[in-house]
PDB file of C-alpha atoms in Angstrom:
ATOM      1  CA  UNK A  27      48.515 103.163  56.830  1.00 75.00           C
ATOM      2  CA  UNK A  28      47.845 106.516  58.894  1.00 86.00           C
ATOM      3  CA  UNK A  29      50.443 108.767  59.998  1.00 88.00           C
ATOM      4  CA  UNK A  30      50.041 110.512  63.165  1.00 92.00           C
ATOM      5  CA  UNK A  31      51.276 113.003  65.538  1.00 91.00           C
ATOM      6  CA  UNK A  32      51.163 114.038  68.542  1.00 91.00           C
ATOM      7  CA  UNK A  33      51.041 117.380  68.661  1.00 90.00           C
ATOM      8  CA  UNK A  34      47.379 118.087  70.086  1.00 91.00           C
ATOM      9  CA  UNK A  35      46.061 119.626  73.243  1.00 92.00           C
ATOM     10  CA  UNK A  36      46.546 116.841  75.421  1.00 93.00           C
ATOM     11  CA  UNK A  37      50.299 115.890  75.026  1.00 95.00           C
ATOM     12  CA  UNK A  38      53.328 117.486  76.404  1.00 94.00           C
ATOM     13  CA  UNK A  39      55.955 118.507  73.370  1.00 93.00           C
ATOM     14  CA  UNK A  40      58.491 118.164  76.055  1.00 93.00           C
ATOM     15  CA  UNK A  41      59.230 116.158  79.052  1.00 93.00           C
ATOM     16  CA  UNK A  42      59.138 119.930  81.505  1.00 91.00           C
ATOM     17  CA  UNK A  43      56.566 120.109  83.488  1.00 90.00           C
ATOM     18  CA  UNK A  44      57.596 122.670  86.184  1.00 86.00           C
ATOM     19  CA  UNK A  45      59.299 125.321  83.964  1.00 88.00           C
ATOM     20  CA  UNK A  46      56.934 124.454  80.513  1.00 90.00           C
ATOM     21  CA  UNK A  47      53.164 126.085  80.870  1.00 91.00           C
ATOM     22  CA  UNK A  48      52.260 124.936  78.106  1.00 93.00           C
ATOM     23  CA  UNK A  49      52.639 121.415  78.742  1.00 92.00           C
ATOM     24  CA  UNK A  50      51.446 121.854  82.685  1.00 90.00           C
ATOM     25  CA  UNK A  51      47.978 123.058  80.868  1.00 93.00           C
ATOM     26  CA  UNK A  52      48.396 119.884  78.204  1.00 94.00           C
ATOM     27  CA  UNK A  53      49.044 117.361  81.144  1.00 94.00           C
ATOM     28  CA  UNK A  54      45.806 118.493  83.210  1.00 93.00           C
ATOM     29  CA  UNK A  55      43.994 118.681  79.906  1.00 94.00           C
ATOM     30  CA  UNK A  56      45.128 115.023  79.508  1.00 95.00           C
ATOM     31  CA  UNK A  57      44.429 113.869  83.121  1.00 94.00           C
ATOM     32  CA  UNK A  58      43.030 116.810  85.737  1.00 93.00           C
ATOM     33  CA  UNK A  59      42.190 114.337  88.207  1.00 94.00           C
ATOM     34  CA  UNK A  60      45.817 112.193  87.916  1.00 94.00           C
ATOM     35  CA  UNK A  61      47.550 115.621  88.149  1.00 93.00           C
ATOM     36  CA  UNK A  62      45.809 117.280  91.040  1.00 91.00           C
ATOM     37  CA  UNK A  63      46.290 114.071  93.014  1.00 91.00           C
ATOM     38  CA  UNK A  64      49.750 114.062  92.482  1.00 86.00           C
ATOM     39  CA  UNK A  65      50.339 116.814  94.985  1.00 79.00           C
ATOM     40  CA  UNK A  66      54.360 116.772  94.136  1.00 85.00           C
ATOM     41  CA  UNK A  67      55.970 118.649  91.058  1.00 88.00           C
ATOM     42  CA  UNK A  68      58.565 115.781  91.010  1.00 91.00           C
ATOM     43  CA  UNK A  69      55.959 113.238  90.135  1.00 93.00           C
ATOM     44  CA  UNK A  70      53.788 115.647  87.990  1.00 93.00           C
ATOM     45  CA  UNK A  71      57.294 116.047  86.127  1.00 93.00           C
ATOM     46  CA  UNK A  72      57.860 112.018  86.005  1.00 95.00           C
ATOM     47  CA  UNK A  73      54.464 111.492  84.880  1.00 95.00           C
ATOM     48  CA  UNK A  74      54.625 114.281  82.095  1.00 95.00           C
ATOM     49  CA  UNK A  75      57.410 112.510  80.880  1.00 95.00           C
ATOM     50  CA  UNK A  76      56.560 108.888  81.037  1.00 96.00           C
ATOM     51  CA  UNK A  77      53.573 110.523  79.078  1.00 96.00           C
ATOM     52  CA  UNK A  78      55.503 112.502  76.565  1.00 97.00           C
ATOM     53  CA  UNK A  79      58.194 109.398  76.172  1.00 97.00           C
ATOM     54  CA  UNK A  80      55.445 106.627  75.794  1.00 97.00           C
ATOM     55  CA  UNK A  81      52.934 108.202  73.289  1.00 97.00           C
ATOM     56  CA  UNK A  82      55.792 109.649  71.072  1.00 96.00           C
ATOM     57  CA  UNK A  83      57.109 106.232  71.062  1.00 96.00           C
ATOM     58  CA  UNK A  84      53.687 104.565  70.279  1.00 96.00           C
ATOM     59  CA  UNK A  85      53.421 107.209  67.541  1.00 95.00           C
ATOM     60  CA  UNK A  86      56.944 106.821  65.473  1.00 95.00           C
ATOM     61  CA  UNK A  87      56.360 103.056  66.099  1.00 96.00           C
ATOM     62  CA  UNK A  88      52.672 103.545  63.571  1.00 95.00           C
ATOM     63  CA  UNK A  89      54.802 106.106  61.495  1.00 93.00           C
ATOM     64  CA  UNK A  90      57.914 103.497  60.588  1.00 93.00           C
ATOM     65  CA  UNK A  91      55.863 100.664  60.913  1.00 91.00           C
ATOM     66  CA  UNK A  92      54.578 100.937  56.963  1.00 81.00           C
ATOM     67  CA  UNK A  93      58.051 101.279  55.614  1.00 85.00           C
ATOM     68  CA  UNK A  94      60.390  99.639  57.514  1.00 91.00           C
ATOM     69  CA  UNK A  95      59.329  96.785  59.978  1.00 93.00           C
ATOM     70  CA  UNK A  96      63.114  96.561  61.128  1.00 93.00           C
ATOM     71  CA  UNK A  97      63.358 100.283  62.069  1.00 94.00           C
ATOM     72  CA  UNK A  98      59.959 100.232  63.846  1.00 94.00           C
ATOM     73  CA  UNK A  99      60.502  97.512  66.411  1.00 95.00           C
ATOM     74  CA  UNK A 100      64.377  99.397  66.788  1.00 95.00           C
ATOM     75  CA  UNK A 101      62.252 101.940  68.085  1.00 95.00           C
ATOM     76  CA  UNK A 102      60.319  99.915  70.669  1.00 95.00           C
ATOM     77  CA  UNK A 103      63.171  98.060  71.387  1.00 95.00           C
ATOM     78  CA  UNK A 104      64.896 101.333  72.310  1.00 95.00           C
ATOM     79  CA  UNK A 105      61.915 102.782  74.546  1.00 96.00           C
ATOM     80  CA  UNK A 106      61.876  99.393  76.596  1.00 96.00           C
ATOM     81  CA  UNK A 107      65.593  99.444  76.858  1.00 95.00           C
ATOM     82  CA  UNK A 108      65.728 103.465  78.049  1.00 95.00           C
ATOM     83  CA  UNK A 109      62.460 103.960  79.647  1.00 96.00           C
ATOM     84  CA  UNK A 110      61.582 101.258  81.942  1.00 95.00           C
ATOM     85  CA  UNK A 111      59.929 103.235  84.887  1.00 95.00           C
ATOM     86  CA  UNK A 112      57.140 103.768  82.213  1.00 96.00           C
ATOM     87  CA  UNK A 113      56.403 100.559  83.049  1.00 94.00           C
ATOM     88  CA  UNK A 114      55.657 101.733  87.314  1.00 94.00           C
ATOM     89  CA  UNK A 115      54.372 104.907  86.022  1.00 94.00           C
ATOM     90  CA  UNK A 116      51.222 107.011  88.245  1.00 94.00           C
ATOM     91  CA  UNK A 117      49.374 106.505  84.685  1.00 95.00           C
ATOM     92  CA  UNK A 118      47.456 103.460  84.027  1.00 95.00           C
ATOM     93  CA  UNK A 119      47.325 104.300  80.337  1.00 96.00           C
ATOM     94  CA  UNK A 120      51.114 104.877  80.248  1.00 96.00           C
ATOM     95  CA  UNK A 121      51.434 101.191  81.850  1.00 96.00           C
ATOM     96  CA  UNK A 122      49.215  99.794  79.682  1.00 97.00           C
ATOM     97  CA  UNK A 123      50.551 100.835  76.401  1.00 97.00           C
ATOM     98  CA  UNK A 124      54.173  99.839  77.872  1.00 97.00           C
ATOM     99  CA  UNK A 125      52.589  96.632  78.356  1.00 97.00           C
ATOM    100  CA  UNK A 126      51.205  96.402  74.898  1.00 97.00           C
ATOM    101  CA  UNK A 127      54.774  97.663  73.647  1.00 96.00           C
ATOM    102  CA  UNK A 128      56.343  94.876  75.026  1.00 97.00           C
ATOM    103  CA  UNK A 129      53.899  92.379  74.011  1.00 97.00           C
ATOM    104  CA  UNK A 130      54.239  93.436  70.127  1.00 96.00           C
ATOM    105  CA  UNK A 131      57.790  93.237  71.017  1.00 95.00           C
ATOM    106  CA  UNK A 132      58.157  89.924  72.181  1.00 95.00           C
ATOM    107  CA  UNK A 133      55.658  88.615  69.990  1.00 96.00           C
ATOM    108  CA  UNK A 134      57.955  89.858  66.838  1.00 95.00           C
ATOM    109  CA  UNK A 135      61.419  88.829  68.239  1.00 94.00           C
ATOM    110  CA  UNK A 136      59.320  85.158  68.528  1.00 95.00           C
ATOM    111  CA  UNK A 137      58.026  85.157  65.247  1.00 93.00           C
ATOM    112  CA  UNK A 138      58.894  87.744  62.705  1.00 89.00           C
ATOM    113  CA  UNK A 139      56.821  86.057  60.137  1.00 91.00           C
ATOM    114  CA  UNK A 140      54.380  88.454  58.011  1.00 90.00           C
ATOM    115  CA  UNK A 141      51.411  87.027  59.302  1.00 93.00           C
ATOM    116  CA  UNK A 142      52.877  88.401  62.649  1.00 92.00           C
ATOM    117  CA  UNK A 143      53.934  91.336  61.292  1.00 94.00           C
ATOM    118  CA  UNK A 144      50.258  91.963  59.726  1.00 94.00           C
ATOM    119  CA  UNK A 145      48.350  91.290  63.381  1.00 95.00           C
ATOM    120  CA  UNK A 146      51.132  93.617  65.162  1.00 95.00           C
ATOM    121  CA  UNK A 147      50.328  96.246  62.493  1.00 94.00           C
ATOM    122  CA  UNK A 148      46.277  95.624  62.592  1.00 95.00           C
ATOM    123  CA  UNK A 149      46.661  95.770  66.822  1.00 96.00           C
ATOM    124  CA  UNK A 150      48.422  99.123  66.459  1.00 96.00           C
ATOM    125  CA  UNK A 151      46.182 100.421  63.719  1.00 95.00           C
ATOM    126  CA  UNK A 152      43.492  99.859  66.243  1.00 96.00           C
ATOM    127  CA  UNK A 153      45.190 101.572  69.355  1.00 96.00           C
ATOM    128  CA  UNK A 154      46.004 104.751  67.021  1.00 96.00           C
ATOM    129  CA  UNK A 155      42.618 105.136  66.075  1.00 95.00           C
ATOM    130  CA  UNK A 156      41.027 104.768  69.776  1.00 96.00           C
ATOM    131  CA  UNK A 157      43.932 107.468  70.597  1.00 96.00           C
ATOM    132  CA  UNK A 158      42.777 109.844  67.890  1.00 95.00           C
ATOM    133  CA  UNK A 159      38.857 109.021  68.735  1.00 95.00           C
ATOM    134  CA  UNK A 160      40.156 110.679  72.049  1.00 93.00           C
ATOM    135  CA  UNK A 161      42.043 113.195  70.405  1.00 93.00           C
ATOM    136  CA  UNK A 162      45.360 112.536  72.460  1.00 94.00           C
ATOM    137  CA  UNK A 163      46.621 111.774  69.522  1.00 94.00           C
ATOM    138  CA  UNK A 164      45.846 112.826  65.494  1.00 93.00           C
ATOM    139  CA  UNK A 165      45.988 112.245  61.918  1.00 90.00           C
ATOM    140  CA  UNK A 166      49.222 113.590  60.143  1.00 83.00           C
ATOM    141  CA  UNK A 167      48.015 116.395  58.052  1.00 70.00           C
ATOM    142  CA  UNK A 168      50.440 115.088  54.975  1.00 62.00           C
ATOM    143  CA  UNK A 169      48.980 111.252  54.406  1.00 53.00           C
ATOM    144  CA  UNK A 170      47.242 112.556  51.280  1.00 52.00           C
ATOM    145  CA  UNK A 171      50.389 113.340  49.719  1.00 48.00           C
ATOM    146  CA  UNK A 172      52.064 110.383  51.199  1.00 51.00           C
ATOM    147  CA  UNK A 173      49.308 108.037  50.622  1.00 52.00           C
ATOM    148  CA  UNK A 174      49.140 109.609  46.611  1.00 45.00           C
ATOM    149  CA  UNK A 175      53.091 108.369  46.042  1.00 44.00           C
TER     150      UNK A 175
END
């Protein structure tokens, strides 16, 4: 499996918005149009972080996923549980993938059988790759080593 990360030119590496220039350059390089309609810092700030919170999430999820199925769907279960407005965020792709989230969620709290397991892991294997085809997200620069052991 790929590891990825998200440090890249088109994710926050913070939930600031308003005091972070960095990530105020990442967010518009991620969305202009989303973020000049916005008009409001409070919901340019909400929207960096549903952003920040949903893609990191998406991203350890892939990560743990090879190793430790438990541990992986601890973390989804912990971004559904803490970061619901993600769910009524300003970005479509942030609502979708919370969507998708809870669908791999539900589907393995059903049925945590490995032929589940395997089409969760072949539907995220997917995502990851459209992400990094996009380059919001990228390839971990240490899966050789990883991938060697």
């Amino acid at each position: 499996m790929i590891l990825y990360n998200t440090r890249t030119d088109k994710l926050p590496l913070s939930t600031e918005f308003y005091n972070n220039h960095a990530n105020g350059l990442k967010m518009f390089r991620y969305n202009e149009t989303l973020m000049n309609n916005c008009g409001d810092y409070k919901i340019q700030e909400q929207i960096t972080s549903d952003v920040y919170y949903t893609y990191n999430a998406l991203v350890k999820f892939n990560n743990t996923l090879d190793k430790e199925v438990i541990n992986a769907f601890n973390i989804l279960d912990k971004f559904l549980q803490e970061h619901k407005e993600v769910k009524n965020s300003k970005d479509n792709k942030c609502k979708n993938y919370y969507e998708k989230i809870l669908y791999w969620n539900n589907k393995y709290k059903k049925d945590s059988s490995d032929s589940s397991v395997q089409i969760i892991i072949s539907d995220v294997q997917d995502l990851m790759r459209f992400l990094a085809k996009q380059e919001i997200i990228k390839e971990s620069g240490c899966n050789l080593k990883r991938n060697y052991f």
